[in-house]
PDB file of C-alpha atoms in Angstrom:
ATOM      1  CA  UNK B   1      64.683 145.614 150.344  1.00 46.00           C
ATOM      2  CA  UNK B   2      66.921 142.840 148.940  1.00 49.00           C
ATOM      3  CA  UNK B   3      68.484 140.236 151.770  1.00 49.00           C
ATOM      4  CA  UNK B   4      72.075 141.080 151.225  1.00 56.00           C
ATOM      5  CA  UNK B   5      73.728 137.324 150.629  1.00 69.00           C
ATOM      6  CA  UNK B   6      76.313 135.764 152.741  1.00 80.00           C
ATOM      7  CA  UNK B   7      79.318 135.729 151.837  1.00 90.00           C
ATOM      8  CA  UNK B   8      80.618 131.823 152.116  1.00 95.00           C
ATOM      9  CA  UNK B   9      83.151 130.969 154.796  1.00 96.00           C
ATOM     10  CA  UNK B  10      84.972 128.132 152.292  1.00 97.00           C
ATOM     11  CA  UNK B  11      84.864 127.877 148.794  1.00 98.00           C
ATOM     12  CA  UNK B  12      85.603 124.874 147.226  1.00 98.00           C
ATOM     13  CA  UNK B  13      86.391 124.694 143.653  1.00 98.00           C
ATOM     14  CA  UNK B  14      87.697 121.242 141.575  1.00 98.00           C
ATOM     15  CA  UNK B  15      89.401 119.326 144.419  1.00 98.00           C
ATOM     16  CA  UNK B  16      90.729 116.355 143.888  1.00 98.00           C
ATOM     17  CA  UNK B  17      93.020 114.741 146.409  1.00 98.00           C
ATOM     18  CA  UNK B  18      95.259 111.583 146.181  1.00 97.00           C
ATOM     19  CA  UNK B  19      97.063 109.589 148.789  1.00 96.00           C
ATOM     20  CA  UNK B  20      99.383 107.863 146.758  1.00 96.00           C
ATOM     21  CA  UNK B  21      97.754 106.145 143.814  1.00 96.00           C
ATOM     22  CA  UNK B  22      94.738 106.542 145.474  1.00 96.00           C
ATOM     23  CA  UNK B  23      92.546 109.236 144.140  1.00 98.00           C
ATOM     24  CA  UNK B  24      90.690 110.087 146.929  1.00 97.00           C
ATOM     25  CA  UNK B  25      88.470 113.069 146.972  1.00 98.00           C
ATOM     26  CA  UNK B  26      87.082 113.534 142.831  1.00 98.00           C
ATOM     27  CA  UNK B  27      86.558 117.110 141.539  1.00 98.00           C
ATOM     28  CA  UNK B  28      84.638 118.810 144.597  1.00 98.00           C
ATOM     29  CA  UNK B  29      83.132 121.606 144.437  1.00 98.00           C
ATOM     30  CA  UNK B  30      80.961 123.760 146.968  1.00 98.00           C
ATOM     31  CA  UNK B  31      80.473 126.474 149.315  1.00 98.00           C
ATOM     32  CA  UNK B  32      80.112 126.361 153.046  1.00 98.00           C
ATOM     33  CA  UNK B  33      78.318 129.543 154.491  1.00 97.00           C
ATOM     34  CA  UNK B  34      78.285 131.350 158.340  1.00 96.00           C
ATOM     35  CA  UNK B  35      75.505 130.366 160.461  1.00 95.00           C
ATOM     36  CA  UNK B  36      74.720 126.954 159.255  1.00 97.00           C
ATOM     37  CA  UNK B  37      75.911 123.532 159.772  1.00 98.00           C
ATOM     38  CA  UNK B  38      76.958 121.632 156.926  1.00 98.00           C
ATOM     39  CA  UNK B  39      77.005 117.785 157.200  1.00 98.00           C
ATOM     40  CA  UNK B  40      78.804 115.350 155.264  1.00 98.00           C
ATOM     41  CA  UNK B  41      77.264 111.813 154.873  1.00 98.00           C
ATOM     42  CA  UNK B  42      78.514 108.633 152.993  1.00 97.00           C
ATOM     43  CA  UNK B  43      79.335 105.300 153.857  1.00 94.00           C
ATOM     44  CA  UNK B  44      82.527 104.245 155.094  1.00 91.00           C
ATOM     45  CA  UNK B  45      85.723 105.068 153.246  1.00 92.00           C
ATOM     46  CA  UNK B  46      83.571 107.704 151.470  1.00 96.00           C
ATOM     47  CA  UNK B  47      85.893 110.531 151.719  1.00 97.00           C
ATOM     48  CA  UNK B  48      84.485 112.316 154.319  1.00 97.00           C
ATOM     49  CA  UNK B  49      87.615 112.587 156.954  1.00 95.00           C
ATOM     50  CA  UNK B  50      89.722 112.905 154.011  1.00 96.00           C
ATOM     51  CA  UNK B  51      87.838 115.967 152.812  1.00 98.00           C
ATOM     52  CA  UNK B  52      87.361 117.460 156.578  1.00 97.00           C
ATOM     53  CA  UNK B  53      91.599 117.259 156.629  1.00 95.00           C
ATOM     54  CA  UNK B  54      91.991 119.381 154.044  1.00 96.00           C
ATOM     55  CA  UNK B  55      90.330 122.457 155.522  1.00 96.00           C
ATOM     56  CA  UNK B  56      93.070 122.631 158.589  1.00 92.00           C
ATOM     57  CA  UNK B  57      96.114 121.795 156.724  1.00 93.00           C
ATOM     58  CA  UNK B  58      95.917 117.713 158.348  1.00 93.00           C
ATOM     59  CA  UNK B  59      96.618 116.003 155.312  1.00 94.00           C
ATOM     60  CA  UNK B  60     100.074 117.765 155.021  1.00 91.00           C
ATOM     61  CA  UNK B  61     101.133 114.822 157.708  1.00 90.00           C
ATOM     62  CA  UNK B  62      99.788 112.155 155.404  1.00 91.00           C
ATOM     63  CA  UNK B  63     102.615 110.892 153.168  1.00 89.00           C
ATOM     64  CA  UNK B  64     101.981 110.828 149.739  1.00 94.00           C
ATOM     65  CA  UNK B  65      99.465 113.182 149.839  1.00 96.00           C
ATOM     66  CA  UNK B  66      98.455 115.519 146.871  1.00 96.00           C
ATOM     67  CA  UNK B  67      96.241 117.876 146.118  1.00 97.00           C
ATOM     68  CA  UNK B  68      94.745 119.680 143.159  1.00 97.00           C
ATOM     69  CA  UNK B  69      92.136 122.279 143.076  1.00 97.00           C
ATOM     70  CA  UNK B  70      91.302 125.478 145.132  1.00 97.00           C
ATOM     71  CA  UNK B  71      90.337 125.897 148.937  1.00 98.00           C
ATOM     72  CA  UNK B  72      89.230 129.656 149.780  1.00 97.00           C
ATOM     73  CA  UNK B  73      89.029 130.093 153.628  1.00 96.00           C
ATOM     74  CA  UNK B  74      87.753 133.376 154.269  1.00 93.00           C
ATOM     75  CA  UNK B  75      89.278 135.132 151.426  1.00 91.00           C
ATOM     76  CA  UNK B  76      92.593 133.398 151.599  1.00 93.00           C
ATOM     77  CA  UNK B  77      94.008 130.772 149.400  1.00 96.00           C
ATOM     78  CA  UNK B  78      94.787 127.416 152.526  1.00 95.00           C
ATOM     79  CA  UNK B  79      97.555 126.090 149.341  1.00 95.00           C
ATOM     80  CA  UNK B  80      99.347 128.931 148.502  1.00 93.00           C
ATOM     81  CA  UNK B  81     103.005 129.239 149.641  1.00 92.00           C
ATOM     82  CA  UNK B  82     102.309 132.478 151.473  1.00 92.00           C
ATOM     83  CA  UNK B  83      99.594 130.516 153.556  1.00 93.00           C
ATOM     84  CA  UNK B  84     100.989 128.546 156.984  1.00 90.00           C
ATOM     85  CA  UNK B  85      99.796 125.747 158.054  1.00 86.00           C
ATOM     86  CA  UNK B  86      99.803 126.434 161.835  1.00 85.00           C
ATOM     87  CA  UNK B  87      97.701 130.136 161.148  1.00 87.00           C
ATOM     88  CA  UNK B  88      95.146 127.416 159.051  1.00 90.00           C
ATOM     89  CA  UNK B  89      95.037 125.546 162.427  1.00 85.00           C
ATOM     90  CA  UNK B  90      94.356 127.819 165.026  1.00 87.00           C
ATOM     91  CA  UNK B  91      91.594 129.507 162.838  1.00 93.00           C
ATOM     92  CA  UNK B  92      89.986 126.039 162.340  1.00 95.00           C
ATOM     93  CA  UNK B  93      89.126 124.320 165.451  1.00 95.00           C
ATOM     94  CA  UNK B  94      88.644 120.483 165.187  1.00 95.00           C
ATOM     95  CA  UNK B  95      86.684 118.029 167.361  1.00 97.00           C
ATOM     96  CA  UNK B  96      87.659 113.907 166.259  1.00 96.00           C
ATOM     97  CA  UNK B  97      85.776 110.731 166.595  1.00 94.00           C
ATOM     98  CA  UNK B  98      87.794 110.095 169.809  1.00 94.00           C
ATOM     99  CA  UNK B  99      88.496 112.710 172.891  1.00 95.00           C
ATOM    100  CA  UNK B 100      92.062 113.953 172.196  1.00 92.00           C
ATOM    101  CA  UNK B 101      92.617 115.508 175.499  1.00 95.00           C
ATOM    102  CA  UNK B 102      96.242 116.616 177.204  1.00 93.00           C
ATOM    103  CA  UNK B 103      97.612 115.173 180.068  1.00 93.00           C
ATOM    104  CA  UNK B 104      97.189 118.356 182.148  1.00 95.00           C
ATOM    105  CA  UNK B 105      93.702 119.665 184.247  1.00 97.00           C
ATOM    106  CA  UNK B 106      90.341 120.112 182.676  1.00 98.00           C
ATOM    107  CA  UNK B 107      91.722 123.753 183.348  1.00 97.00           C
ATOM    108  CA  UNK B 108      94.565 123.822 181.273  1.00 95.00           C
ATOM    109  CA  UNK B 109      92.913 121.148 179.050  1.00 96.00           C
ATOM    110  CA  UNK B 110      91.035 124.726 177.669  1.00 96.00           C
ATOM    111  CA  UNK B 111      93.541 127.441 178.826  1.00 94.00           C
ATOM    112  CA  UNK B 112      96.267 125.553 175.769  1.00 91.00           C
ATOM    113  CA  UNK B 113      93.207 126.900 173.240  1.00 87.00           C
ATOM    114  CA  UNK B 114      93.099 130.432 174.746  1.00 87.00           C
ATOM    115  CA  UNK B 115      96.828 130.643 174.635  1.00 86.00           C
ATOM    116  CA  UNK B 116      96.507 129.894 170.939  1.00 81.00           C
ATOM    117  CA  UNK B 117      95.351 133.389 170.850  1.00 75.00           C
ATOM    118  CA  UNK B 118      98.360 134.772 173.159  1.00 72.00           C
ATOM    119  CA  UNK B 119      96.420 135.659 176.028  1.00 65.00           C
ATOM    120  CA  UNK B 120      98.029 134.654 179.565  1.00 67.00           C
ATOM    121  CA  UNK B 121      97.155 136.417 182.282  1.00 68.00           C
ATOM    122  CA  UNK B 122      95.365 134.430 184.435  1.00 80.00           C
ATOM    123  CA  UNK B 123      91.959 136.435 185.100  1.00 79.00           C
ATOM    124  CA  UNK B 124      91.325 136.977 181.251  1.00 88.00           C
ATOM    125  CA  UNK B 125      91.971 133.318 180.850  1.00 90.00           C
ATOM    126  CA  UNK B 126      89.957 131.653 183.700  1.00 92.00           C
ATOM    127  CA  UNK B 127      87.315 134.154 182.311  1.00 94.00           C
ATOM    128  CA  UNK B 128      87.526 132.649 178.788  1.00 95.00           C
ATOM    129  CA  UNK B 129      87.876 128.991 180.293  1.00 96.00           C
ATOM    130  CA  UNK B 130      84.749 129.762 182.069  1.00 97.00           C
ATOM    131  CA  UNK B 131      82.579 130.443 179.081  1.00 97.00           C
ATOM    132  CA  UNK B 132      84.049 127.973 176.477  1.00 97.00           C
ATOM    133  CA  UNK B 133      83.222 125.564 179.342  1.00 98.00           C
ATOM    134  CA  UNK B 134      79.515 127.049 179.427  1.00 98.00           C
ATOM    135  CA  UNK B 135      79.364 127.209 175.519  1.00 98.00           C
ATOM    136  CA  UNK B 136      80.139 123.392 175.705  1.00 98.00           C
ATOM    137  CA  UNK B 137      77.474 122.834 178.133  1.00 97.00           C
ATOM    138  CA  UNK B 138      79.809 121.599 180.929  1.00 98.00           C
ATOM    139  CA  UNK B 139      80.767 124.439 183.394  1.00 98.00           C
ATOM    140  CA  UNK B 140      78.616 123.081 185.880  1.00 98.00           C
ATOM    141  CA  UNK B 141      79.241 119.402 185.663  1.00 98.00           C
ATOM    142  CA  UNK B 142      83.439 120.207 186.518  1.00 98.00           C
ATOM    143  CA  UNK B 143      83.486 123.653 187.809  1.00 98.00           C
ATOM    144  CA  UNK B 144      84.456 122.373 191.424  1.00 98.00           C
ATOM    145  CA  UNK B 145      86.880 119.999 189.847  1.00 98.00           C
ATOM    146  CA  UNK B 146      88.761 122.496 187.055  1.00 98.00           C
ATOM    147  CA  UNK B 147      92.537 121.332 188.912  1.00 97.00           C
ATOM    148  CA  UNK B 148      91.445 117.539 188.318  1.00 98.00           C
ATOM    149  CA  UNK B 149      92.360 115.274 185.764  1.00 97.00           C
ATOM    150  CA  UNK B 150      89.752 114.685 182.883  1.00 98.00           C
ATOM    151  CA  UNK B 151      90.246 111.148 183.531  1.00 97.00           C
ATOM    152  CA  UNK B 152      87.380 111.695 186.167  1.00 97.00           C
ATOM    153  CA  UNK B 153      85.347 112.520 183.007  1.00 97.00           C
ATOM    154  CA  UNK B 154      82.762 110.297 181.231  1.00 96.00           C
ATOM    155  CA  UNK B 155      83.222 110.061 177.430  1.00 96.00           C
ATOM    156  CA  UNK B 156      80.674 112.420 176.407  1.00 97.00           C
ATOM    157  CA  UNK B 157      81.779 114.750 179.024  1.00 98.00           C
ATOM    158  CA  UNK B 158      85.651 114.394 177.606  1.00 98.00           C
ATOM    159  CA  UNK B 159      84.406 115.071 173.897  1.00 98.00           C
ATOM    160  CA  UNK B 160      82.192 118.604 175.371  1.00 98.00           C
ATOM    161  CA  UNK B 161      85.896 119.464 177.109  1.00 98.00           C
ATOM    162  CA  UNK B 162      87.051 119.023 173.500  1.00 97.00           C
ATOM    163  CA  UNK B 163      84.747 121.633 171.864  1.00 98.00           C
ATOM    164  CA  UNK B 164      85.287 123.770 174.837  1.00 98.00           C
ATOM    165  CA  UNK B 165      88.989 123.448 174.396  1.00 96.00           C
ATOM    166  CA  UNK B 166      88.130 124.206 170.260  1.00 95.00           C
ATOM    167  CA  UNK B 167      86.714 127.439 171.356  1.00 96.00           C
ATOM    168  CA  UNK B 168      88.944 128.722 173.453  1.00 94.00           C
ATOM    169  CA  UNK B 169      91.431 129.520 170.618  1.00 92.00           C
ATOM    170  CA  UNK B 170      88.614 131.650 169.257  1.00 93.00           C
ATOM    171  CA  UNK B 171      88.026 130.160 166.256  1.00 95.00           C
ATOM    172  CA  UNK B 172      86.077 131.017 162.415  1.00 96.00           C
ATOM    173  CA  UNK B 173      85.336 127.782 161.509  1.00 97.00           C
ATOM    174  CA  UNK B 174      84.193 125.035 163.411  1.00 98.00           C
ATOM    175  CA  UNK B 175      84.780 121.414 162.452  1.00 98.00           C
ATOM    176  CA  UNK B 176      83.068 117.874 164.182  1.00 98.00           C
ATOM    177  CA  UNK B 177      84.391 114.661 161.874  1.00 97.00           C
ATOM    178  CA  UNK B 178      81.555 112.076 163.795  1.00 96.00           C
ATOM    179  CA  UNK B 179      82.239 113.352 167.377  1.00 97.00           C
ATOM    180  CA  UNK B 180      79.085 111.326 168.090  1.00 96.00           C
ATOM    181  CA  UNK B 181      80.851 107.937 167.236  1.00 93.00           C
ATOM    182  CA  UNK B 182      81.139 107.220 170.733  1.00 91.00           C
ATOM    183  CA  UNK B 183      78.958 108.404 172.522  1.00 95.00           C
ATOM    184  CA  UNK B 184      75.641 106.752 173.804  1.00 93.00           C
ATOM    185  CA  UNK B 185      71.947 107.564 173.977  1.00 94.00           C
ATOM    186  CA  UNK B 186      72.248 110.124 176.929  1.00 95.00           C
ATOM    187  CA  UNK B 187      75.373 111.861 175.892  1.00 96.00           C
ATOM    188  CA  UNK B 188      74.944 112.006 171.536  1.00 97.00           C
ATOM    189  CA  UNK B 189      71.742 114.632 172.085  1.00 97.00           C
ATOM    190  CA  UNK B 190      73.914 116.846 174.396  1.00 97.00           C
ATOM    191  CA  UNK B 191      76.545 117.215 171.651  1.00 97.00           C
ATOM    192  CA  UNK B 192      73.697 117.672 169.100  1.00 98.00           C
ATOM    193  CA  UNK B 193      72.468 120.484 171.170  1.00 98.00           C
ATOM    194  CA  UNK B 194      75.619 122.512 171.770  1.00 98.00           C
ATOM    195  CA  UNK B 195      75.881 122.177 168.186  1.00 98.00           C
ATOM    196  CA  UNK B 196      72.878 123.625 167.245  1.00 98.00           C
ATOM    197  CA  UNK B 197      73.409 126.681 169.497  1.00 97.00           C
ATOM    198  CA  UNK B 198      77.017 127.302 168.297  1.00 98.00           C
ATOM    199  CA  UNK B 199      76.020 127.626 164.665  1.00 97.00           C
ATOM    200  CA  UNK B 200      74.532 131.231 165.585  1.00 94.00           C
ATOM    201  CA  UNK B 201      78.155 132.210 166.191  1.00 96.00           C
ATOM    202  CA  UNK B 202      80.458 129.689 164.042  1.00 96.00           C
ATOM    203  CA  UNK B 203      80.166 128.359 160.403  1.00 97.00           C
ATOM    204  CA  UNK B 204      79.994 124.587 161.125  1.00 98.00           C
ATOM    205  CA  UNK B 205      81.048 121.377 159.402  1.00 98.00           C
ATOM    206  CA  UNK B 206      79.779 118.143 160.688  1.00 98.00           C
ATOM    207  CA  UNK B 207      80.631 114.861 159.510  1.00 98.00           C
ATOM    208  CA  UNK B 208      78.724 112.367 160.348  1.00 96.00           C
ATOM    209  CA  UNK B 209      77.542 108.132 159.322  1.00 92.00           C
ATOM    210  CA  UNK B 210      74.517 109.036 161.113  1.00 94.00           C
ATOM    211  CA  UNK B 211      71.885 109.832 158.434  1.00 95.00           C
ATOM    212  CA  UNK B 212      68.925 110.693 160.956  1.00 96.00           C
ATOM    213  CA  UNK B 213      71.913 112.821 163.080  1.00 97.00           C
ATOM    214  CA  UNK B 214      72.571 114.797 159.791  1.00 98.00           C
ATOM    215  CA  UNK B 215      68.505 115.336 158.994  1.00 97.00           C
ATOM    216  CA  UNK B 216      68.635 116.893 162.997  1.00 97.00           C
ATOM    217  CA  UNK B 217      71.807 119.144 162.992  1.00 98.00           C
ATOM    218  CA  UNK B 218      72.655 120.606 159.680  1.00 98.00           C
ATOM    219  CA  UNK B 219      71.461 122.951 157.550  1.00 98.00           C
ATOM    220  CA  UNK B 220      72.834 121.889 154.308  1.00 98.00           C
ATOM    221  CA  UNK B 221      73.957 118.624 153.522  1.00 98.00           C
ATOM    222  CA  UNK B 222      76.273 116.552 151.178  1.00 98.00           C
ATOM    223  CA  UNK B 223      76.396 113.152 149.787  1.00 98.00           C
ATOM    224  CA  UNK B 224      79.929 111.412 149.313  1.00 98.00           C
ATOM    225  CA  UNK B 225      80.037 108.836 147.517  1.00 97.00           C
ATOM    226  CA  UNK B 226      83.073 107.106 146.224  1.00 97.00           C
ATOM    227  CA  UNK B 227      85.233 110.126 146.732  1.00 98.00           C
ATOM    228  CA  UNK B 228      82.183 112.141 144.965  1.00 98.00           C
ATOM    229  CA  UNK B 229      80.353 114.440 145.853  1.00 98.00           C
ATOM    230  CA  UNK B 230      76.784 113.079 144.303  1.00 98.00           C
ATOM    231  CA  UNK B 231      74.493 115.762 145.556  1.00 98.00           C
ATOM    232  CA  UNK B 232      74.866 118.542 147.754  1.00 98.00           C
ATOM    233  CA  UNK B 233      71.909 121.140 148.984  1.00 98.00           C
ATOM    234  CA  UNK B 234      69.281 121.990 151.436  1.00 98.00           C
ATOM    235  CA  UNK B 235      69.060 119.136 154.216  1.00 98.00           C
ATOM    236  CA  UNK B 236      65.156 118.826 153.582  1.00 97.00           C
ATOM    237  CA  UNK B 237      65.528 118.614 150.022  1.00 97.00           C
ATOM    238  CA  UNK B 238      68.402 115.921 150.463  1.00 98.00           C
ATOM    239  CA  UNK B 239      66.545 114.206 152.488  1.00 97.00           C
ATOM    240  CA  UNK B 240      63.178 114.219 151.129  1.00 97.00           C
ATOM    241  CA  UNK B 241      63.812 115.016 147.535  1.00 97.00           C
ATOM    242  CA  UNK B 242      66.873 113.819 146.510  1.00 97.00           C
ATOM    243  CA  UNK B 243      67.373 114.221 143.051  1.00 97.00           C
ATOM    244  CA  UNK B 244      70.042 111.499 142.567  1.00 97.00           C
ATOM    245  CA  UNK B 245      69.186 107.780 142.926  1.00 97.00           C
ATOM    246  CA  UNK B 246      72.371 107.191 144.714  1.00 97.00           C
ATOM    247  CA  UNK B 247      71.372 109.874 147.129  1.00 97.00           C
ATOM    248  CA  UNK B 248      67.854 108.284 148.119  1.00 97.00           C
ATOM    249  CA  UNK B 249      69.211 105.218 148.122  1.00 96.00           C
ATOM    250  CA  UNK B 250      71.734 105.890 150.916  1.00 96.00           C
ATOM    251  CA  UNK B 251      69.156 108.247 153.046  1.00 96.00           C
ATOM    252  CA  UNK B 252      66.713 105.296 152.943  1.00 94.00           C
ATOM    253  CA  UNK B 253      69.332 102.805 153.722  1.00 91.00           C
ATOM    254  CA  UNK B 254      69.582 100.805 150.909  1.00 89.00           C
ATOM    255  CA  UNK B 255      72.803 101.834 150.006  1.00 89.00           C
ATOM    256  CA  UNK B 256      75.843 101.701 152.726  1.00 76.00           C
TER     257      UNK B 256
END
């Protein structure tokens, strides 16, 4: 019996981006599939955020911005006219470099995400605030403080209210643009965990300047290079096998 094949989550087909005169991102094209993490690795000024802020409709606040080429997100054109912005959004949940958190409770920090999704009353959401907050591996590090500020928080506790915050809108596609950054020893293999076990649920994109990070979390991997996309595949064959020079010289650390 024949494994029926997945079918991808984003298709990418011959983008290019510009931000002004700058051409950006250079003819990408590629799939990103359920149940995997895909990294992006590349020096700085590579491409990678760029890329990333295409998927949830970021780049629209960028002046100057263009765009060329085709973005399928679950079936649906993110560029057409019909397509808004703010639906791309909530079905796309972002964690940054830095915590972005609200100036409200570690409570309402993740009820805003579950009211994305209109629900309000308040058992349904302290139930989904409760297991986003479990999901992100923190329920029982702030469960006696949920009405306190998440200025009691330490970093890598902030960027775990983040993805908890992320899942509470109840997204299909999950995106971390070097949430590691930082974070130090203790906290960066927490993150790498919770990211690990979310994949089973959530198509995940993780960009990262962290080669040995990227051989531990993903799945698939791609090379950005210049606003290229030099080589994309397998993480093990990336890594190991790289069939570009450019690629094994940037995995070994001779390049960037």
């Amino acid at each position: 019996m024949k494994t029926q094949k997945k079918a991808p989550t984003l298709q990418i087909s011959g983008l290019n981006v510009w931000y002004g005169e700058n051409h950006i991102l250079k003819d990408l094209t590629f799939d990103v599939l359920p149940r995997q993490v895909t990294a992006f690795i590349g020096p700085s000024n590579s491409g990678k955020t760029a890329l990333v802020r295409c998927f949830n409709r970021l780049n629209d606040f960028t002046s100057n911005f263009k765009l060329t080429g085709e973005i399928i997100f679950n079936s649906k054109d993110i560029y057409s006219p019909k397509t808004k912005g703010s639906d791309i959004a909530k079905q796309i949940g972002m964690v940054f470099q830095h915590p972005i958190l609200f100036r409200k409770s570690i409570y309402e920090n993740v009820a805003y995400g579950a009211r994305l999704q209109s629900i309000r009353p308040s058992v349904e959401q302290y139930t989904i605030v409760e297991e986003c907050l479990k999901k992100a591996q923190l329920w029982h590090e702030v469960c006696d403080d949920l009405q306190s500020s998440p200025d009691i928080l330490s970093n890598g506790q902030k960027q775990r209210l983040c993805v908890a915050r992320a899942l509470a809108a109840d997204p299909e596609l999950l995106i971390f643009d070097e949430p590691c950054d930082q974070l130090d020893a203790t906290e960066t293999p927490k993150l790498e965990a919770i990211v690990l076990s979310l994949k089973r649920q959530y198509p995940i994109i993780f960009v990262t300047n962290k080669r040995r990070q990227a051989a531990r979390v993903s799945d698939v991997a791609g090379f950005l290079y210049c606003g290229e996309l030099v080589e994309f595949g397998q993480t093990e064959q990336i890594f190991t096998n790289p069939k570009d020079k450019r690629t094994e010289d940037y995995v070994t650390g001779r390049l960037g």
